[in-house]
Amino acid sequence: MTTVPTKDQILAALRGVKSPDLTDNIVSLGLVSEVVVQNGRVYFAISVDPARASEFEGLRKAAATVVEGLPGVESATVALTADREPGSARPAPVRGAPPGNGSGAPGSPAQGGFARPGAAREARHRPGGVPGVRHIVAVASGKGGVGKSTTAVNLALALKDLGLKVGILDADIYGPSMPRLLGLSGQPQQLAGNKLDPMRQYGLKVMSMGFLVDEDTPMIWRGPMVISALSQMLKDVAWGELDVLVVDMPPGTGDAQLTMAQQVPLAGAVIVSTPQDLALIDARKGLNMFKKVNVPVLGIVENMSTFLCPHCGGRSDIFGHGGAKAEAAKLGVPFLGEVPLTMSVRETSDDGKPILVSQPDSEVSSAYRDIAATAWAEIQRTSSAAKQAPKIVVES
């Protein structure tokens, strides 16, 4: 069995690749991003001067050839990334990434725009989604720290409790949470056809960048590399037959969110927010982003809605209460429900035993089940509405 090269061995090989001006190699110049090695596949990016991007295309191919020539390497995915040009309103174009994934093509996420009106709606109806997956649901938030990942994993478990076949994709490349939340470790196995077998826990199929890199390793990747990794975790994983694939999105409204909305047939989005005004401002931005790309908003979840004291059972509205429900009514989207803040949610999440698994009869678990039932009803409703064809009447 051929041994897969280490990161140090790959970087050593890349030291033989000179920059276009031949002053030094691309590793010594600090142009190579974090290298990820997984089951014979190697991923990394090369930073370039946007004004000289065309000169670096040959270098990108040369770097890929060098790495693919190492024993044990099956393929090398290399992207060119470019910083924004001084004074420009849009990021500079890059090469080496598929169109529409942050490559700088007009209307792509890297250009700060949308592919075109209706692009996401068309993506939901065209073939070429994820084989075997009926519905893909994005769980998103306008900012971090609102409990989005905890909500995503418990939503997935609650959907499973409805009798559905469910998977969860951790799309937060920079801060993957699923390995810790689900108590998973190790790496997914490679199957025939160059596919990865997803990890399994509590009846869910799971994929995360956290399975491919150490927990303390920072992902020093720019947009195109992130989008490439997301695409492969979606399309190169043997998900099998799933009723729902829950995607735990990174916070914000950047490249990853736009690309997922435009290129993946999303059945809808669930927006997570805490009740206070500061979080609702950012939640509104995330909601409006999905609306602009014609992705149905299944509803808003108010997380940390009220604090339940573990000692006296009293309730305290630390972050306020009812703000997300009022925002949902204001924006004309469903309110999926509210989840209280409890010590048990934090403890079970840190222990890798989500509250739906460890305390299925708790008030919080009941709240998640109600949210899942409402969200599933919305998925069915929006899917049925989308499939209705126009009625053609021919009069003689």
CSV table of C-alpha atoms in Angstrom, one decimal:
chain,number,residue,atom,x,y,z
A,1,MET,CA,0.0,0.0,0.0
A,2,THR,CA,1.4,3.4,-1.1
A,3,THR,CA,1.9,5.9,1.8
A,4,VAL,CA,0.3,9.3,1.3
A,5,PRO,CA,2.8,12.1,1.5
A,6,THR,CA,2.8,14.4,4.5
A,7,LYS,CA,2.2,18.2,4.3
A,8,ASP,CA,5.9,18.8,4.8
A,9,GLN,CA,6.8,16.5,2.0
A,10,ILE,CA,4.3,18.3,-0.3
A,11,LEU,CA,5.7,21.7,0.7
A,12,ALA,CA,9.2,20.3,0.0
A,13,ALA,CA,8.1,19.3,-3.5
A,14,LEU,CA,6.5,22.7,-4.1
A,15,ARG,CA,9.8,24.4,-3.3
A,16,GLY,CA,10.9,23.3,-6.7
A,17,VAL,CA,8.2,25.5,-8.3
A,18,LYS,CA,9.6,28.9,-9.0
A,19,SER,CA,7.6,32.2,-9.1
A,20,PRO,CA,7.2,33.8,-12.6
A,21,ASP,CA,9.9,36.3,-11.9
A,22,LEU,CA,12.2,33.5,-10.7
A,23,THR,CA,13.2,35.4,-7.5
A,24,ASP,CA,12.3,32.4,-5.3
A,25,ASN,CA,10.0,29.4,-5.0
A,26,ILE,CA,6.3,29.7,-4.2
A,27,VAL,CA,6.7,28.2,-0.7
A,28,SER,CA,9.5,30.5,0.5
A,29,LEU,CA,7.6,33.5,-0.9
A,30,GLY,CA,4.6,32.5,1.3
A,31,LEU,CA,2.2,32.1,-1.6
A,32,VAL,CA,0.9,28.6,-0.7
A,33,SER,CA,-2.1,28.4,1.6
A,34,GLU,CA,-2.8,25.7,4.2
A,35,VAL,CA,-2.3,22.3,2.6
A,36,VAL,CA,-5.0,19.6,3.2
A,37,VAL,CA,-4.3,16.0,2.5
A,38,GLN,CA,-7.2,13.5,2.6
A,39,ASN,CA,-7.3,10.0,1.2
A,40,GLY,CA,-4.8,10.7,-1.6
A,41,ARG,CA,-6.3,14.0,-2.5
A,42,VAL,CA,-4.4,17.2,-1.9
A,43,TYR,CA,-5.9,20.7,-1.7
A,44,PHE,CA,-4.2,24.1,-1.5
A,45,ALA,CA,-4.3,27.6,-3.0
A,46,ILE,CA,-1.6,29.9,-4.4
A,47,SER,CA,-1.9,33.7,-3.7
A,48,VAL,CA,-1.2,35.9,-6.7
A,49,ASP,CA,-0.9,39.5,-7.7
A,50,PRO,CA,-4.3,40.2,-9.5
A,51,ALA,CA,-2.5,42.4,-12.1
A,52,ARG,CA,-0.4,39.3,-13.1
A,53,ALA,CA,-3.0,36.6,-12.7
A,54,SER,CA,-2.7,35.4,-16.3
A,55,GLU,CA,1.1,34.7,-15.7
A,56,PHE,CA,0.3,32.4,-12.8
A,57,GLU,CA,-2.0,30.0,-14.7
A,58,GLY,CA,1.0,28.0,-15.9
A,59,LEU,CA,2.4,28.0,-12.4
A,60,ARG,CA,-0.8,26.6,-11.1
A,61,LYS,CA,-0.7,23.7,-13.5
A,62,ALA,CA,3.0,23.2,-12.7
A,63,ALA,CA,2.3,23.0,-9.0
A,64,ALA,CA,-0.5,20.5,-9.5
A,65,THR,CA,1.7,18.4,-11.8
A,66,VAL,CA,4.5,18.4,-9.2
A,67,VAL,CA,2.1,17.3,-6.4
A,68,GLU,CA,0.3,14.7,-8.5
A,69,GLY,CA,3.7,13.2,-9.3
A,70,LEU,CA,4.3,12.3,-5.6
A,71,PRO,CA,3.7,8.6,-4.7
A,72,GLY,CA,0.3,8.2,-3.0
A,73,VAL,CA,-1.3,11.3,-4.5
A,74,GLU,CA,-4.4,10.6,-6.6
A,75,SER,CA,-5.3,14.2,-7.4
A,76,ALA,CA,-4.3,17.8,-6.6
A,77,THR,CA,-6.8,20.6,-6.5
A,78,VAL,CA,-5.1,24.0,-6.8
A,79,ALA,CA,-6.7,27.4,-7.0
A,80,LEU,CA,-5.3,30.8,-7.6
A,81,THR,CA,-6.6,33.5,-5.3
A,82,ALA,CA,-6.1,37.3,-5.5
A,83,ASP,CA,-6.5,40.1,-3.1
A,84,ARG,CA,-8.6,43.1,-4.0
A,85,GLU,CA,-6.8,45.7,-6.1
A,86,PRO,CA,-6.3,49.0,-4.3
A,87,GLY,CA,-9.2,51.3,-4.9
A,88,SER,CA,-11.3,48.7,-6.6
A,89,ALA,CA,-14.9,47.9,-5.6
A,90,ARG,CA,-14.7,44.3,-6.4
A,91,PRO,CA,-12.2,41.5,-5.8
A,92,ALA,CA,-9.7,40.9,-8.5
A,93,PRO,CA,-10.4,37.9,-10.8
A,94,VAL,CA,-8.7,34.6,-10.1
A,95,ARG,CA,-8.1,31.5,-12.2
A,96,GLY,CA,-8.1,27.8,-11.7
A,97,ALA,CA,-11.6,27.6,-10.2
A,98,PRO,CA,-14.9,26.5,-11.9
A,99,PRO,CA,-17.1,29.4,-13.1
A,100,GLY,CA,-19.6,30.7,-10.6
A,101,ASN,CA,-17.6,29.4,-7.5
A,102,GLY,CA,-15.8,32.6,-6.7
A,103,SER,CA,-13.6,32.6,-9.8
A,104,GLY,CA,-14.3,36.3,-10.5
A,105,ALA,CA,-16.6,35.6,-13.5
A,106,PRO,CA,-19.3,38.3,-13.9
A,107,GLY,CA,-22.1,37.9,-11.4
A,108,SER,CA,-20.2,35.3,-9.4
A,109,PRO,CA,-19.9,35.6,-5.6
A,110,ALA,CA,-16.3,36.8,-5.9
A,111,GLN,CA,-17.6,39.7,-7.9
A,112,GLY,CA,-20.1,40.6,-5.1
A,113,GLY,CA,-23.2,40.1,-7.3
A,114,PHE,CA,-25.8,37.5,-8.3
A,115,ALA,CA,-25.6,35.2,-11.3
A,116,ARG,CA,-28.8,36.6,-12.6
A,117,PRO,CA,-32.4,36.9,-11.5
A,118,GLY,CA,-33.9,33.5,-10.9
A,119,ALA,CA,-30.6,31.7,-10.9
A,120,ALA,CA,-31.3,29.9,-7.6
A,121,ARG,CA,-34.8,29.1,-8.6
A,122,GLU,CA,-33.5,27.5,-11.8
A,123,ALA,CA,-30.9,25.6,-9.8
A,124,ARG,CA,-33.7,24.0,-7.7
A,125,HIS,CA,-35.4,22.6,-10.7
A,126,ARG,CA,-32.5,21.6,-12.9
A,127,PRO,CA,-31.0,18.1,-12.7
A,128,GLY,CA,-27.5,17.8,-11.4
A,129,GLY,CA,-28.1,18.4,-7.7
A,130,VAL,CA,-26.8,15.9,-5.2
A,131,PRO,CA,-27.8,12.4,-6.3
A,132,GLY,CA,-30.3,10.7,-4.0
A,133,VAL,CA,-30.9,13.8,-1.9
A,134,ARG,CA,-34.5,15.0,-2.1
A,135,HIS,CA,-34.3,18.3,-0.2
A,136,ILE,CA,-31.3,20.5,0.8
A,137,VAL,CA,-32.0,22.9,3.6
A,138,ALA,CA,-29.5,25.7,4.6
A,139,VAL,CA,-29.4,26.7,8.3
A,140,ALA,CA,-27.9,30.2,8.3
A,141,SER,CA,-27.4,33.3,10.5
A,142,GLY,CA,-26.3,36.8,9.8
A,143,LYS,CA,-23.6,36.6,12.5
A,144,GLY,CA,-21.8,34.1,14.6
A,145,GLY,CA,-22.5,33.2,18.2
A,146,VAL,CA,-26.2,32.8,17.9
A,147,GLY,CA,-26.2,29.0,18.3
A,148,LYS,CA,-26.6,28.2,14.6
A,149,SER,CA,-24.6,25.0,14.6
A,150,THR,CA,-26.4,23.7,17.7
A,151,THR,CA,-29.7,24.5,16.1
A,152,ALA,CA,-28.6,22.8,12.9
A,153,VAL,CA,-27.6,19.5,14.5
A,154,ASN,CA,-30.7,19.3,16.7
A,155,LEU,CA,-32.9,20.2,13.8
A,156,ALA,CA,-31.4,17.4,11.8
A,157,LEU,CA,-32.0,15.0,14.7
A,158,ALA,CA,-35.6,16.2,15.1
A,159,LEU,CA,-36.2,15.6,11.4
A,160,LYS,CA,-34.9,12.1,11.8
A,161,ASP,CA,-37.3,11.6,14.6
A,162,LEU,CA,-40.1,12.4,12.1
A,163,GLY,CA,-39.1,9.2,10.3
A,164,LEU,CA,-37.0,10.9,7.6
A,165,LYS,CA,-33.6,9.9,6.3
A,166,VAL,CA,-31.3,12.8,7.2
A,167,GLY,CA,-27.7,13.9,6.6
A,168,ILE,CA,-25.8,17.0,7.8
A,169,LEU,CA,-23.1,18.9,6.0
A,170,ASP,CA,-20.8,21.2,8.0
A,171,ALA,CA,-20.2,24.0,5.5
A,172,ASP,CA,-18.3,26.2,7.9
A,173,ILE,CA,-14.8,25.6,6.5
A,174,TYR,CA,-13.1,28.0,8.9
A,175,GLY,CA,-14.9,26.9,12.1
A,176,PRO,CA,-16.3,23.4,11.7
A,177,SER,CA,-18.4,22.3,14.7
A,178,MET,CA,-20.0,18.9,13.8
A,179,PRO,CA,-17.1,16.7,15.0
A,180,ARG,CA,-17.4,18.2,18.5
A,181,LEU,CA,-21.2,18.5,18.5
A,182,LEU,CA,-21.7,14.9,17.5
A,183,GLY,CA,-18.7,13.4,19.3
A,184,LEU,CA,-17.1,12.2,16.1
A,185,SER,CA,-13.4,11.7,15.3
A,186,GLY,CA,-11.4,9.9,12.6
A,187,GLN,CA,-11.6,10.3,8.8
A,188,PRO,CA,-14.2,9.2,6.2
A,189,GLN,CA,-13.3,6.2,4.2
A,190,GLN,CA,-12.8,6.3,0.4
A,191,LEU,CA,-15.1,4.2,-1.6
A,192,ALA,CA,-15.1,3.0,-5.2
A,193,GLY,CA,-15.6,5.8,-7.8
A,194,ASN,CA,-13.5,8.2,-5.8
A,195,LYS,CA,-16.3,8.9,-3.4
A,196,LEU,CA,-16.1,9.5,0.3
A,197,ASP,CA,-18.2,7.5,2.8
A,198,PRO,CA,-19.8,10.0,5.2
A,199,MET,CA,-19.4,9.5,8.9
A,200,ARG,CA,-22.4,8.3,10.9
A,201,GLN,CA,-23.7,9.2,14.3
A,202,TYR,CA,-27.1,9.1,16.0
A,203,GLY,CA,-28.7,8.0,12.8
A,204,LEU,CA,-27.3,10.9,10.8
A,205,LYS,CA,-24.9,10.9,7.9
A,206,VAL,CA,-22.2,13.6,8.5
A,207,MET,CA,-19.5,15.3,6.5
A,208,SER,CA,-17.3,18.1,7.8
A,209,MET,CA,-13.9,19.7,7.0
A,210,GLY,CA,-13.3,19.0,10.7
A,211,PHE,CA,-12.8,15.3,9.8
A,212,LEU,CA,-10.0,16.2,7.4
A,213,VAL,CA,-7.9,18.6,9.4
A,214,ASP,CA,-6.8,18.8,13.0
A,215,GLU,CA,-9.1,20.8,15.3
A,216,ASP,CA,-6.4,23.4,16.0
A,217,THR,CA,-5.4,23.8,12.4
A,218,PRO,CA,-6.4,27.2,10.9
A,219,MET,CA,-7.8,27.1,7.4
A,220,ILE,CA,-5.9,29.8,5.6
A,221,TRP,CA,-7.9,29.7,2.4
A,222,ARG,CA,-9.5,32.3,0.3
A,223,GLY,CA,-12.9,32.1,-1.4
A,224,PRO,CA,-12.2,29.9,-4.5
A,225,MET,CA,-10.6,27.2,-2.3
A,226,VAL,CA,-13.5,27.3,0.1
A,227,ILE,CA,-16.0,26.9,-2.7
A,228,SER,CA,-14.1,24.1,-4.2
A,229,ALA,CA,-14.0,22.2,-0.9
A,230,LEU,CA,-17.7,22.8,-0.4
A,231,SER,CA,-18.5,21.5,-3.8
A,232,GLN,CA,-16.5,18.4,-3.3
A,233,MET,CA,-18.1,17.7,0.1
A,234,LEU,CA,-21.5,17.9,-1.5
A,235,LYS,CA,-20.9,16.1,-4.8
A,236,ASP,CA,-18.0,13.7,-3.9
A,237,VAL,CA,-19.7,12.1,-0.9
A,238,ALA,CA,-21.8,9.0,-1.1
A,239,TRP,CA,-24.8,10.4,0.7
A,240,GLY,CA,-27.1,7.7,-0.6
A,241,GLU,CA,-30.9,8.2,-0.3
A,242,LEU,CA,-31.8,11.1,1.9
A,243,ASP,CA,-35.0,12.9,2.5
A,244,VAL,CA,-33.2,16.0,3.8
A,245,LEU,CA,-29.6,17.2,3.8
A,246,VAL,CA,-29.2,19.9,6.5
A,247,VAL,CA,-26.3,22.3,5.6
A,248,ASP,CA,-24.8,24.2,8.5
A,249,MET,CA,-23.8,27.4,6.8
A,250,PRO,CA,-20.9,29.6,7.9
A,251,PRO,CA,-22.2,32.9,9.5
A,252,GLY,CA,-22.6,36.0,7.3
A,253,THR,CA,-23.4,36.6,3.6
A,254,GLY,CA,-20.1,35.9,1.8
A,255,ASP,CA,-18.9,33.7,-1.0
A,256,ALA,CA,-19.9,30.4,0.5
A,257,GLN,CA,-23.5,31.5,1.2
A,258,LEU,CA,-24.0,33.0,-2.2
A,259,THR,CA,-22.5,30.0,-4.1
A,260,MET,CA,-24.6,27.6,-2.1
A,261,ALA,CA,-27.7,29.6,-2.9
A,262,GLN,CA,-26.9,29.9,-6.6
A,263,GLN,CA,-25.3,26.6,-7.5
A,264,VAL,CA,-27.1,24.1,-5.2
A,265,PRO,CA,-30.8,23.2,-5.5
A,266,LEU,CA,-31.8,24.5,-2.0
A,267,ALA,CA,-35.3,23.6,-0.8
A,268,GLY,CA,-35.1,26.5,1.6
A,269,ALA,CA,-33.3,28.3,4.3
A,270,VAL,CA,-33.8,28.4,8.1
A,271,ILE,CA,-32.6,31.6,9.7
A,272,VAL,CA,-31.3,31.5,13.3
A,273,SER,CA,-31.2,34.6,15.5
A,274,THR,CA,-31.2,35.6,19.2
A,275,PRO,CA,-33.9,38.0,20.2
A,276,GLN,CA,-31.9,41.2,20.7
A,277,ASP,CA,-31.8,44.0,18.0
A,278,LEU,CA,-28.1,43.6,17.2
A,279,ALA,CA,-28.5,40.0,16.2
A,280,LEU,CA,-31.8,40.7,14.3
A,281,ILE,CA,-30.1,43.3,12.2
A,282,ASP,CA,-27.7,40.7,10.8
A,283,ALA,CA,-30.4,38.0,10.6
A,284,ARG,CA,-32.4,40.4,8.4
A,285,LYS,CA,-29.4,40.7,6.1
A,286,GLY,CA,-29.1,36.9,5.8
A,287,LEU,CA,-32.8,36.5,5.1
A,288,ASN,CA,-32.8,39.2,2.5
A,289,MET,CA,-29.8,37.6,0.7
A,290,PHE,CA,-31.8,34.3,0.3
A,291,LYS,CA,-34.8,36.3,-0.9
A,292,LYS,CA,-32.7,38.1,-3.5
A,293,VAL,CA,-31.5,34.8,-5.0
A,294,ASN,CA,-35.1,33.3,-4.8
A,295,VAL,CA,-34.4,30.7,-2.2
A,296,PRO,CA,-37.5,30.1,0.0
A,297,VAL,CA,-37.1,31.2,3.6
A,298,LEU,CA,-38.7,28.4,5.6
A,299,GLY,CA,-38.7,30.5,8.7
A,300,ILE,CA,-36.9,32.1,11.6
A,301,VAL,CA,-35.8,30.4,14.8
A,302,GLU,CA,-35.4,32.4,18.0
A,303,ASN,CA,-32.5,30.8,19.8
A,304,MET,CA,-31.6,31.6,23.5
A,305,SER,CA,-35.1,33.0,23.7
A,306,THR,CA,-35.2,32.9,27.5
A,307,PHE,CA,-32.9,31.6,30.2
A,308,LEU,CA,-34.1,28.6,32.3
A,309,CYS,CA,-32.4,28.6,35.7
A,310,PRO,CA,-31.3,25.0,36.5
A,311,HIS,CA,-31.7,25.7,40.2
A,312,CYS,CA,-35.0,27.5,40.7
A,313,GLY,CA,-36.6,26.9,37.3
A,314,GLY,CA,-37.1,30.7,36.9
A,315,ARG,CA,-37.0,32.4,33.5
A,316,SER,CA,-34.9,35.4,32.6
A,317,ASP,CA,-35.0,37.2,29.3
A,318,ILE,CA,-31.2,37.8,29.1
A,319,PHE,CA,-31.3,38.7,25.4
A,320,GLY,CA,-34.8,40.0,25.4
A,321,HIS,CA,-37.7,37.9,24.2
A,322,GLY,CA,-40.0,37.7,21.1
A,323,GLY,CA,-37.7,39.8,18.8
A,324,ALA,CA,-37.4,37.1,16.2
A,325,LYS,CA,-41.1,36.4,16.2
A,326,ALA,CA,-41.9,40.1,15.6
A,327,GLU,CA,-39.2,40.2,12.9
A,328,ALA,CA,-40.8,37.2,11.1
A,329,ALA,CA,-44.2,38.9,11.2
A,330,LYS,CA,-42.7,42.1,9.9
A,331,LEU,CA,-40.9,40.4,7.0
A,332,GLY,CA,-43.8,38.1,6.2
A,333,VAL,CA,-41.9,34.8,6.8
A,334,PRO,CA,-42.9,31.9,9.1
A,335,PHE,CA,-41.8,31.9,12.7
A,336,LEU,CA,-40.6,28.3,13.4
A,337,GLY,CA,-40.4,28.6,17.1
A,338,GLU,CA,-38.2,29.6,20.1
A,339,VAL,CA,-35.5,27.6,21.9
A,340,PRO,CA,-34.7,28.5,25.5
A,341,LEU,CA,-31.2,28.8,26.8
A,342,THR,CA,-30.3,26.2,29.3
A,343,MET,CA,-27.2,24.8,30.9
A,344,SER,CA,-28.0,21.3,29.6
A,345,VAL,CA,-27.8,22.6,25.9
A,346,ARG,CA,-24.3,23.8,26.5
A,347,GLU,CA,-23.2,20.8,28.4
A,348,THR,CA,-24.6,18.2,26.0
A,349,SER,CA,-23.2,20.1,23.0
A,350,ASP,CA,-19.7,20.2,24.5
A,351,ASP,CA,-20.0,16.5,25.3
A,352,GLY,CA,-20.9,15.5,21.8
A,353,LYS,CA,-24.3,14.2,22.9
A,354,PRO,CA,-26.9,16.7,21.5
A,355,ILE,CA,-29.9,17.3,23.8
A,356,LEU,CA,-32.3,15.4,21.5
A,357,VAL,CA,-30.2,12.4,22.1
A,358,SER,CA,-29.2,12.8,25.8
A,359,GLN,CA,-32.5,14.4,27.0
A,360,PRO,CA,-35.2,13.6,24.5
A,361,ASP,CA,-38.0,14.4,26.9
A,362,SER,CA,-36.8,17.9,27.9
A,363,GLU,CA,-38.5,21.1,27.1
A,364,VAL,CA,-35.7,22.1,24.7
A,365,SER,CA,-36.0,18.8,22.8
A,366,SER,CA,-39.7,19.4,22.5
A,367,ALA,CA,-39.1,22.9,21.1
A,368,TYR,CA,-36.7,21.5,18.5
A,369,ARG,CA,-39.2,18.8,17.4
A,370,ASP,CA,-41.9,21.5,17.0
A,371,ILE,CA,-39.5,23.5,14.9
A,372,ALA,CA,-38.6,20.5,12.7
A,373,ALA,CA,-42.3,19.6,12.2
A,374,THR,CA,-43.1,23.2,11.1
A,375,ALA,CA,-40.0,23.4,8.8
A,376,TRP,CA,-40.8,20.0,7.2
A,377,ALA,CA,-44.4,21.2,6.5
A,378,GLU,CA,-42.9,24.4,4.9
A,379,ILE,CA,-40.5,22.3,2.8
A,380,GLN,CA,-43.4,20.1,1.5
A,381,ARG,CA,-45.6,23.2,0.9
A,382,THR,CA,-42.9,25.1,-1.1
A,383,SER,CA,-41.9,22.0,-3.0
A,384,SER,CA,-45.5,21.3,-4.0
A,385,ALA,CA,-46.0,24.9,-5.1
A,386,ALA,CA,-42.8,24.8,-7.2
A,387,LYS,CA,-43.8,21.6,-9.0
A,388,GLN,CA,-47.2,22.9,-10.0
A,389,ALA,CA,-47.2,23.4,-13.8
A,390,PRO,CA,-49.2,26.1,-15.5
A,391,LYS,CA,-52.6,24.9,-16.8
A,392,ILE,CA,-52.9,25.3,-20.6
A,393,VAL,CA,-56.5,25.7,-21.9
A,394,VAL,CA,-57.1,25.4,-25.6
A,395,GLU,CA,-60.3,26.9,-26.9
A,396,SER,CA,-61.7,26.0,-30.2
